[in-house]
């Protein structure tokens, strides 16, 4: 069996553009899923019971469905719900954000719960409102504590963006598969994909490790 | 049995806090079973008694961290409000110091002290930092402003916590066993800060196991047992001539010899 690695180089522009889409998709998903995750977690913990139950139902639904199913579901259901044709990219982003928000909500909830009661008492004793106490005292500590978990969610997400290739989002996996189909260079393209994902994923993981050390809070 | 106040030097001063038949339950457990106590301006009132007798619970009810189930608590002439917003306004005038310090670990000493003025009083950063620096100097920790709590000893942490409460310029300070979590050698530095505060005329309610402090600095001492005050009076009475068996018993268990 002979290999022809030039196929990777020939398609470098398409691969580069697709890689950029993968990165942007990851960033956009987290940019939505972190603040939304905080909101869902806070609603679950502090909101009026029926509203909190809604947040719980949301988390339990999306945490326990395969992501690829959510992606397909978004592809077929969102156009009906919104009555407009969303682009595959927007649809993929919505599916990823729904999934990751549910995970982040659980992470934030665990983080908030891990901050001992006395911290909230101390903030309240100063005259802070519950919202101020959360924003100024509880969340900053919780955020530092869960940074490693958010980081591994980030790295998983970076790889999981490949799942939106099933609805023809032109990210790295989809584009690589397209090239494979046109050139029949299966192993070359799969290897190229693996190398690109790894080269991008590894530094992200390391960066997060560094952030964790940098922002660690000693008790 | 409450005894009639024998001599209460500051009893003519305005009443800052009045507890009237305060009742507090946790489920089936009754933590406070009708507590009556007055705190006058400039007084140091010490709450002593065995663990679980309700001293800390009373303190936590004072600024509304816990809600009472019966009776009333008056602060500066007004009942403690139920409304969250009004309660917050009242809390700002009461400083609280916790047994476990509860400094904010992600902030420096200066930021800890400046947090209340900044977030609650809406001071500018410069104003809040200036006030915080002054408070740290007051507790003798001007040189530790940029340290995080983890880089401070227990005694230093508790002094920062006192400075944090003082930065809100409270009318009364509530101390919840402020030295119970400290190494013996750092207890003194915290008690000295508290003593200096008392000498400045700060009104203080102090839950403590430091009998020497209660004896020397306290103006009034209340002895708690199973959710009640079994005896209250000036320290001379409580420590030298207790009128109830329960007080004598408690003090003898501590090895207090008068």
XYZ file of C-alpha atoms in Angstrom:
477
model
C 0.000 0.000 0.000
C 1.389 3.385 -0.940
C 0.701 6.688 0.733
C 0.336 10.036 -0.918
C 0.716 12.713 1.736
C 0.689 15.497 -0.824
C -3.097 15.332 -0.734
C -3.015 17.001 2.676
C -0.828 19.831 1.431
C -2.944 20.307 -1.689
C -6.002 20.909 0.428
C -4.269 23.053 3.016
C -6.474 26.109 2.475
C -9.687 24.161 2.900
C -8.291 22.418 5.996
C -7.105 25.698 7.481
C -10.490 27.330 6.963
C -12.217 24.283 8.447
C -9.880 24.325 11.434
C -10.728 27.965 11.991
C -14.435 27.067 11.952
C -13.817 24.342 14.544
C -12.010 26.787 16.810
C -14.648 29.488 16.418
C -17.413 26.955 17.034
C -15.724 25.890 20.269
C -15.221 29.474 21.441
C -18.769 30.506 20.510
C -20.266 27.469 22.263
C -18.360 28.171 25.488
C -19.121 31.892 25.252
C -22.796 30.907 25.399
C -22.536 27.889 27.681
C -20.535 29.467 30.528
C -22.862 32.401 31.345
C -25.948 30.287 30.606
C -24.549 27.487 32.771
C -24.122 29.939 35.659
C -27.683 31.184 35.233
C -29.121 27.659 35.120
C -27.084 26.633 38.186
C -28.169 29.696 40.177
C -31.804 29.166 39.151
C -31.577 25.529 40.242
C -30.096 26.499 43.593
C -31.964 29.647 44.545
C -35.038 30.201 42.382
C -38.662 29.637 43.307
C -39.232 25.850 43.388
C -41.251 25.376 40.154
C -38.748 27.491 38.192
C -35.864 25.580 39.734
C -37.568 22.341 38.717
C -37.657 23.551 35.097
C -33.913 24.167 35.211
C -33.381 20.702 36.680
C -35.517 19.137 33.951
C -33.503 20.932 31.279
C -30.190 19.757 32.749
C -31.321 16.166 33.166
C -32.739 16.055 29.626
C -29.709 17.333 27.773
C -27.127 15.683 29.996
C -28.604 12.277 29.238
C -29.084 12.480 25.492
C -26.342 11.569 23.019
C -24.971 14.767 21.539
C -25.322 13.468 17.996
C -29.038 12.969 18.614
C -29.360 16.562 19.822
C -27.530 17.716 16.694
C -29.940 15.840 14.411
C -32.879 16.965 16.504
C -31.814 20.602 16.214
C -31.373 20.194 12.482
C -34.912 18.946 11.961
C -36.801 20.665 14.784
C -35.285 24.145 14.983
C -36.452 25.158 11.476
C -39.997 24.165 12.455
C -39.844 25.974 15.793
C -38.226 29.144 14.488
C -39.977 29.047 11.131
C -36.757 30.090 9.424
C -33.955 28.226 7.832
C -30.997 28.474 10.220
C -27.608 27.849 8.698
C -26.025 24.488 9.538
C -23.423 26.402 11.556
C -26.045 28.179 13.682
C -27.928 24.910 14.147
C -24.771 23.081 15.187
C -23.903 25.904 17.575
C -27.362 25.726 19.154
C -27.097 21.963 19.653
C -23.636 22.189 21.182
C -24.632 25.104 23.414
C -27.719 23.264 24.691
C -25.598 20.262 25.592
C -22.614 22.054 27.116
C -24.786 24.495 29.066
C -26.361 21.513 30.821
C -22.930 20.153 31.734
C -21.631 23.548 32.826
C -24.720 24.097 34.972
C -23.909 20.932 36.900
C -20.284 21.961 37.228
C -21.202 25.414 38.541
C -23.769 23.977 40.923
C -21.151 21.650 42.403
C -18.705 24.557 42.619
C -21.168 26.843 44.387
C -22.148 24.066 46.792
C -18.506 23.450 47.628
C -18.081 26.960 49.055
C -18.833 26.688 52.745
C -21.904 28.351 54.235
C -19.832 30.690 56.399
C -18.628 32.604 53.338
C -22.191 33.491 52.417
C -22.873 34.399 56.076
C -19.835 36.684 56.165
C -20.927 38.436 52.964
C -24.507 38.811 54.193
C -23.292 40.064 57.585
C -21.546 42.917 55.745
C -24.956 43.885 54.387
C -24.626 42.390 50.917
C -27.696 41.128 49.113
C -27.762 37.481 48.130
C -26.986 38.438 44.523
C -24.028 40.593 45.597
C -22.753 37.815 47.853
C -22.933 35.350 44.977
C -21.271 37.686 42.510
C -18.526 39.027 44.754
C -17.775 36.165 47.133
C -19.201 32.774 46.152
C -18.868 32.701 42.356
C -15.263 33.946 42.132
C -14.203 31.158 44.499
C -16.414 28.549 42.840
C -15.090 29.514 39.404
C -11.481 29.021 40.465
C -12.326 25.708 42.041
C -14.065 24.291 38.960
C -11.587 25.626 36.414
C -10.074 22.154 35.838
C -13.531 20.700 35.169
C -14.448 23.526 32.792
C -11.126 22.968 31.103
C -11.744 19.318 30.438
C -15.232 20.214 29.223
C -13.565 22.675 26.866
C -11.171 20.073 25.477
C -14.006 17.545 25.089
C -16.084 20.179 23.346
C -13.239 20.997 20.985
C -13.280 17.382 19.839
C -17.058 16.977 19.999
C -17.592 19.826 17.549
C -16.739 17.131 14.968
C -20.225 15.693 15.581
C -21.891 18.618 13.826
C -20.277 17.339 10.621
C -23.361 15.123 10.321
C -25.409 18.201 9.433
C -22.806 19.481 6.970
C -21.214 22.206 9.075
C -17.959 22.879 7.250
C -15.710 22.329 10.248
C -12.569 20.222 10.314
C -14.128 16.752 10.440
C -16.647 17.476 7.697
C -14.117 19.045 5.343
C -11.550 16.299 5.934
C -14.185 13.669 5.206
C -15.184 15.498 2.036
C -11.596 15.511 0.841
C -11.300 11.845 1.737
C -14.400 11.070 -0.345
C -13.063 12.972 -3.337
C -9.503 11.630 -3.252
C -9.969 8.194 -1.638
C -6.967 9.032 0.568
C -8.528 7.643 3.720
C -5.566 7.052 5.998
C -3.828 10.243 4.973
C -6.824 12.403 5.718
C -7.678 10.639 8.998
C -4.080 11.020 10.122
C -4.035 14.672 9.125
C -7.238 15.210 11.099
C -5.799 13.462 14.120
C -2.634 15.553 13.975
C -4.547 18.821 13.660
C -6.949 17.993 16.508
C -4.128 16.861 18.753
C -1.802 19.765 17.994
C -4.611 22.189 18.823
C -6.056 20.287 21.765
C -2.842 19.617 23.652
C -1.751 23.267 24.088
C -5.297 24.143 25.201
C -5.132 21.519 27.909
C -1.719 22.818 28.972
C -2.929 26.410 28.964
C -5.750 25.447 31.263
C -3.354 23.635 33.589
C -1.348 26.831 33.780
C -4.430 28.943 34.481
C -5.383 26.563 37.241
C -2.029 27.027 38.958
C -2.069 30.762 38.331
C -5.516 31.366 39.837
C -5.502 28.718 42.537
C -6.823 29.981 45.882
C -5.206 28.654 49.004
C -7.602 28.185 51.916
C -33.755 32.647 87.350
C -32.733 36.110 86.278
C -31.443 38.233 89.061
C -32.105 41.923 89.388
C -29.208 43.977 88.030
C -26.987 44.639 91.006
C -25.005 47.489 89.549
C -24.983 48.274 85.868
C -22.736 51.227 85.220
C -23.940 51.993 81.706
C -27.614 51.149 82.198
C -28.617 54.809 81.923
C -27.313 54.946 78.375
C -29.590 54.337 75.408
C -30.488 50.744 74.752
C -28.930 49.464 71.511
C -30.289 45.928 71.511
C -33.207 44.486 73.455
C -33.971 40.770 73.334
C -37.463 39.931 74.545
C -38.474 36.312 75.137
C -36.546 35.245 72.052
C -37.444 31.754 70.862
C -35.619 29.841 68.145
C -36.301 26.288 66.985
C -34.490 24.002 64.590
C -37.146 21.432 63.779
C -38.041 19.773 67.062
C -34.979 21.182 68.822
C -35.505 24.379 70.769
C -32.252 26.346 70.652
C -33.549 29.417 72.487
C -36.408 29.169 74.988
C -37.229 32.740 75.884
C -34.153 34.931 76.223
C -34.400 38.425 77.734
C -31.363 40.670 77.604
C -30.554 44.350 77.109
C -27.414 45.809 75.573
C -26.721 49.485 76.248
C -24.543 51.859 74.255
C -20.854 51.352 74.948
C -21.349 48.151 76.894
C -19.419 44.948 76.443
C -21.904 42.153 77.057
C -20.359 38.699 77.280
C -22.390 35.567 76.643
C -20.892 32.538 78.368
C -22.034 28.995 79.005
C -21.517 25.463 77.727
C -21.421 24.599 74.022
C -24.850 24.236 72.466
C -26.519 26.425 75.067
C -27.738 28.950 72.484
C -25.183 31.776 72.755
C -24.112 31.715 69.119
C -27.690 31.211 67.980
C -28.727 34.392 69.783
C -25.888 36.262 68.097
C -26.877 34.974 64.654
C -30.479 36.014 65.300
C -29.296 39.508 66.226
C -28.358 40.449 62.659
C -30.969 38.238 61.069
C -28.687 35.485 59.753
C -31.237 33.293 61.535
C -34.888 34.229 61.912
C -36.517 33.934 65.316
C -39.639 31.883 65.955
C -40.992 33.899 68.853
C -40.412 36.987 70.962
C -38.671 40.021 69.548
C -35.319 41.645 68.935
C -35.151 45.423 68.961
C -32.187 47.210 67.440
C -31.817 50.936 68.128
C -35.469 51.183 69.021
C -36.942 49.302 66.061
C -37.941 45.666 65.705
C -35.684 43.641 63.451
C -37.480 43.770 60.098
C -38.568 40.676 58.157
C -38.216 42.422 54.831
C -34.927 41.459 53.226
C -34.015 44.980 52.096
C -34.735 46.611 55.455
C -32.894 43.821 57.215
C -29.819 44.449 55.059
C -29.839 48.123 55.984
C -29.897 47.156 59.660
C -27.185 44.518 59.236
C -24.803 47.137 57.878
C -24.867 48.775 61.309
C -23.839 45.544 63.040
C -20.367 44.154 62.480
C -19.893 40.424 62.876
C -16.790 38.390 63.594
C -16.906 34.615 63.162
C -15.161 31.793 64.965
C -13.685 30.539 61.670
C -12.788 34.085 60.456
C -14.523 33.609 57.094
C -12.187 35.958 55.298
C -12.643 35.853 51.535
C -9.714 33.649 50.436
C -9.550 34.995 46.874
C -8.946 38.565 48.077
C -5.985 40.204 49.797
C -6.294 41.524 53.350
C -6.855 45.040 52.011
C -9.441 43.859 49.473
C -11.228 41.897 52.191
C -11.588 45.021 54.305
C -12.471 47.231 51.331
C -15.133 44.817 50.034
C -17.966 46.047 52.277
C -17.406 49.778 51.677
C -17.104 49.136 47.946
C -19.953 46.729 47.315
C -22.404 47.703 50.046
C -21.692 51.397 50.663
C -20.792 52.131 47.048
C -17.480 53.808 47.853
C -15.032 54.433 45.035
C -12.032 52.137 44.919
C -9.728 54.876 46.242
C -12.074 55.736 49.126
C -12.589 52.102 50.057
C -8.861 51.307 49.898
C -8.044 54.329 52.039
C -10.601 53.318 54.644
C -9.409 49.705 54.522
C -5.794 50.741 55.011
C -6.787 52.797 58.052
C -8.686 49.854 59.539
C -5.787 47.468 58.958
C -3.499 49.950 60.692
C -5.941 50.081 63.584
C -5.634 46.327 64.129
C -1.858 46.513 63.674
C -1.664 44.882 60.249
C -0.794 47.766 57.934
C 2.171 45.766 56.635
C 0.014 42.768 55.681
C -2.332 44.629 53.319
C -1.279 42.724 50.203
C -1.230 39.273 51.817
C -3.911 36.736 51.049
C -5.567 35.132 54.087
C -3.714 31.852 53.541
C -0.444 33.727 54.114
C -1.587 35.034 57.521
C -1.609 33.375 60.937
C -4.944 32.637 62.584
C -4.620 35.615 64.882
C -3.790 37.898 61.973
C -6.721 36.547 59.976
C -9.091 37.249 62.833
C -7.731 40.791 63.177
C -8.327 41.344 59.448
C -11.858 40.016 59.991
C -12.343 42.576 62.782
C -11.023 45.326 60.488
C -13.425 44.145 57.774
C -16.372 44.514 60.140
C -15.130 47.893 61.447
C -14.796 49.271 57.911
C -18.595 49.424 57.754
C -18.514 51.775 60.774
C -21.015 49.679 62.713
C -22.837 50.801 65.857
C -22.347 47.419 67.473
C -19.925 44.542 67.025
C -21.005 40.933 67.384
C -18.234 38.449 68.194
C -18.990 34.738 67.809
C -16.286 32.882 69.760
C -13.575 34.951 68.068
C -10.660 33.129 69.687
C -11.936 29.541 69.799
C -10.223 28.505 66.564
C -6.887 30.109 67.449
C -3.588 28.761 68.684
C -3.080 29.744 72.318
C -0.201 32.089 71.466
C -2.271 34.165 69.048
C -5.369 34.487 71.247
C -3.833 37.411 73.095
C -3.349 39.617 70.026
C -7.035 39.257 69.121
C -8.227 39.897 72.674
C -6.019 43.003 72.831
C -7.643 44.406 69.693
C -11.060 43.709 71.195
C -10.076 45.316 74.476
C -8.852 48.445 72.677
C -12.143 48.554 70.807
C -14.065 48.323 74.070
C -12.000 51.156 75.541
C -12.950 53.323 72.563
C -16.541 52.841 73.605
C -17.679 50.327 70.983
C -20.830 48.440 71.924
C -19.969 44.741 71.827
C -21.773 41.444 72.260
C -19.199 38.714 72.728
C -19.802 34.972 72.813
C -16.690 33.667 74.484
C -15.012 30.950 76.491
C -12.306 33.400 77.584
C -13.396 33.945 81.172
C -10.546 36.329 81.919
C -11.696 38.569 79.083
C -15.306 38.437 80.277
C -14.163 39.218 83.811
C -11.849 42.112 82.948
C -13.437 43.692 79.898
C -17.089 42.728 80.201
C -19.593 45.210 81.657
C -22.311 42.617 81.827
C -22.222 38.845 81.659
C -25.042 36.473 80.754
C -24.720 32.777 81.553
C -26.516 30.475 79.110
C -27.724 26.947 79.642
C -30.050 24.878 77.432
C -31.406 27.885 75.542
C -31.962 30.153 78.523
C -30.064 32.776 80.478
C -29.686 31.224 83.917
C -28.012 34.258 85.433
C -26.938 37.696 84.294
C -25.134 40.465 86.078
C -21.910 42.421 86.338
C -18.784 40.256 86.106
C -18.043 40.697 89.813
C -21.319 38.990 90.631
C -21.028 36.223 88.047
C -17.434 35.303 88.775
C -17.094 36.137 92.484
C -20.547 35.592 93.881
C -22.713 33.657 91.456
C -26.261 33.373 92.677
C -27.217 30.177 90.873
C -25.980 26.635 91.242
C -25.764 26.303 87.446
C -23.327 29.238 87.137
C -21.170 27.910 89.971
C -21.201 24.517 88.319
C -20.229 25.849 84.890
C -17.400 27.988 86.267
C -16.018 25.192 88.410
C -15.911 22.922 85.358
C -13.732 25.532 83.682
C -11.472 25.535 86.697
C -12.406 29.129 87.515
C -11.301 29.955 91.017
C -12.401 33.579 91.212
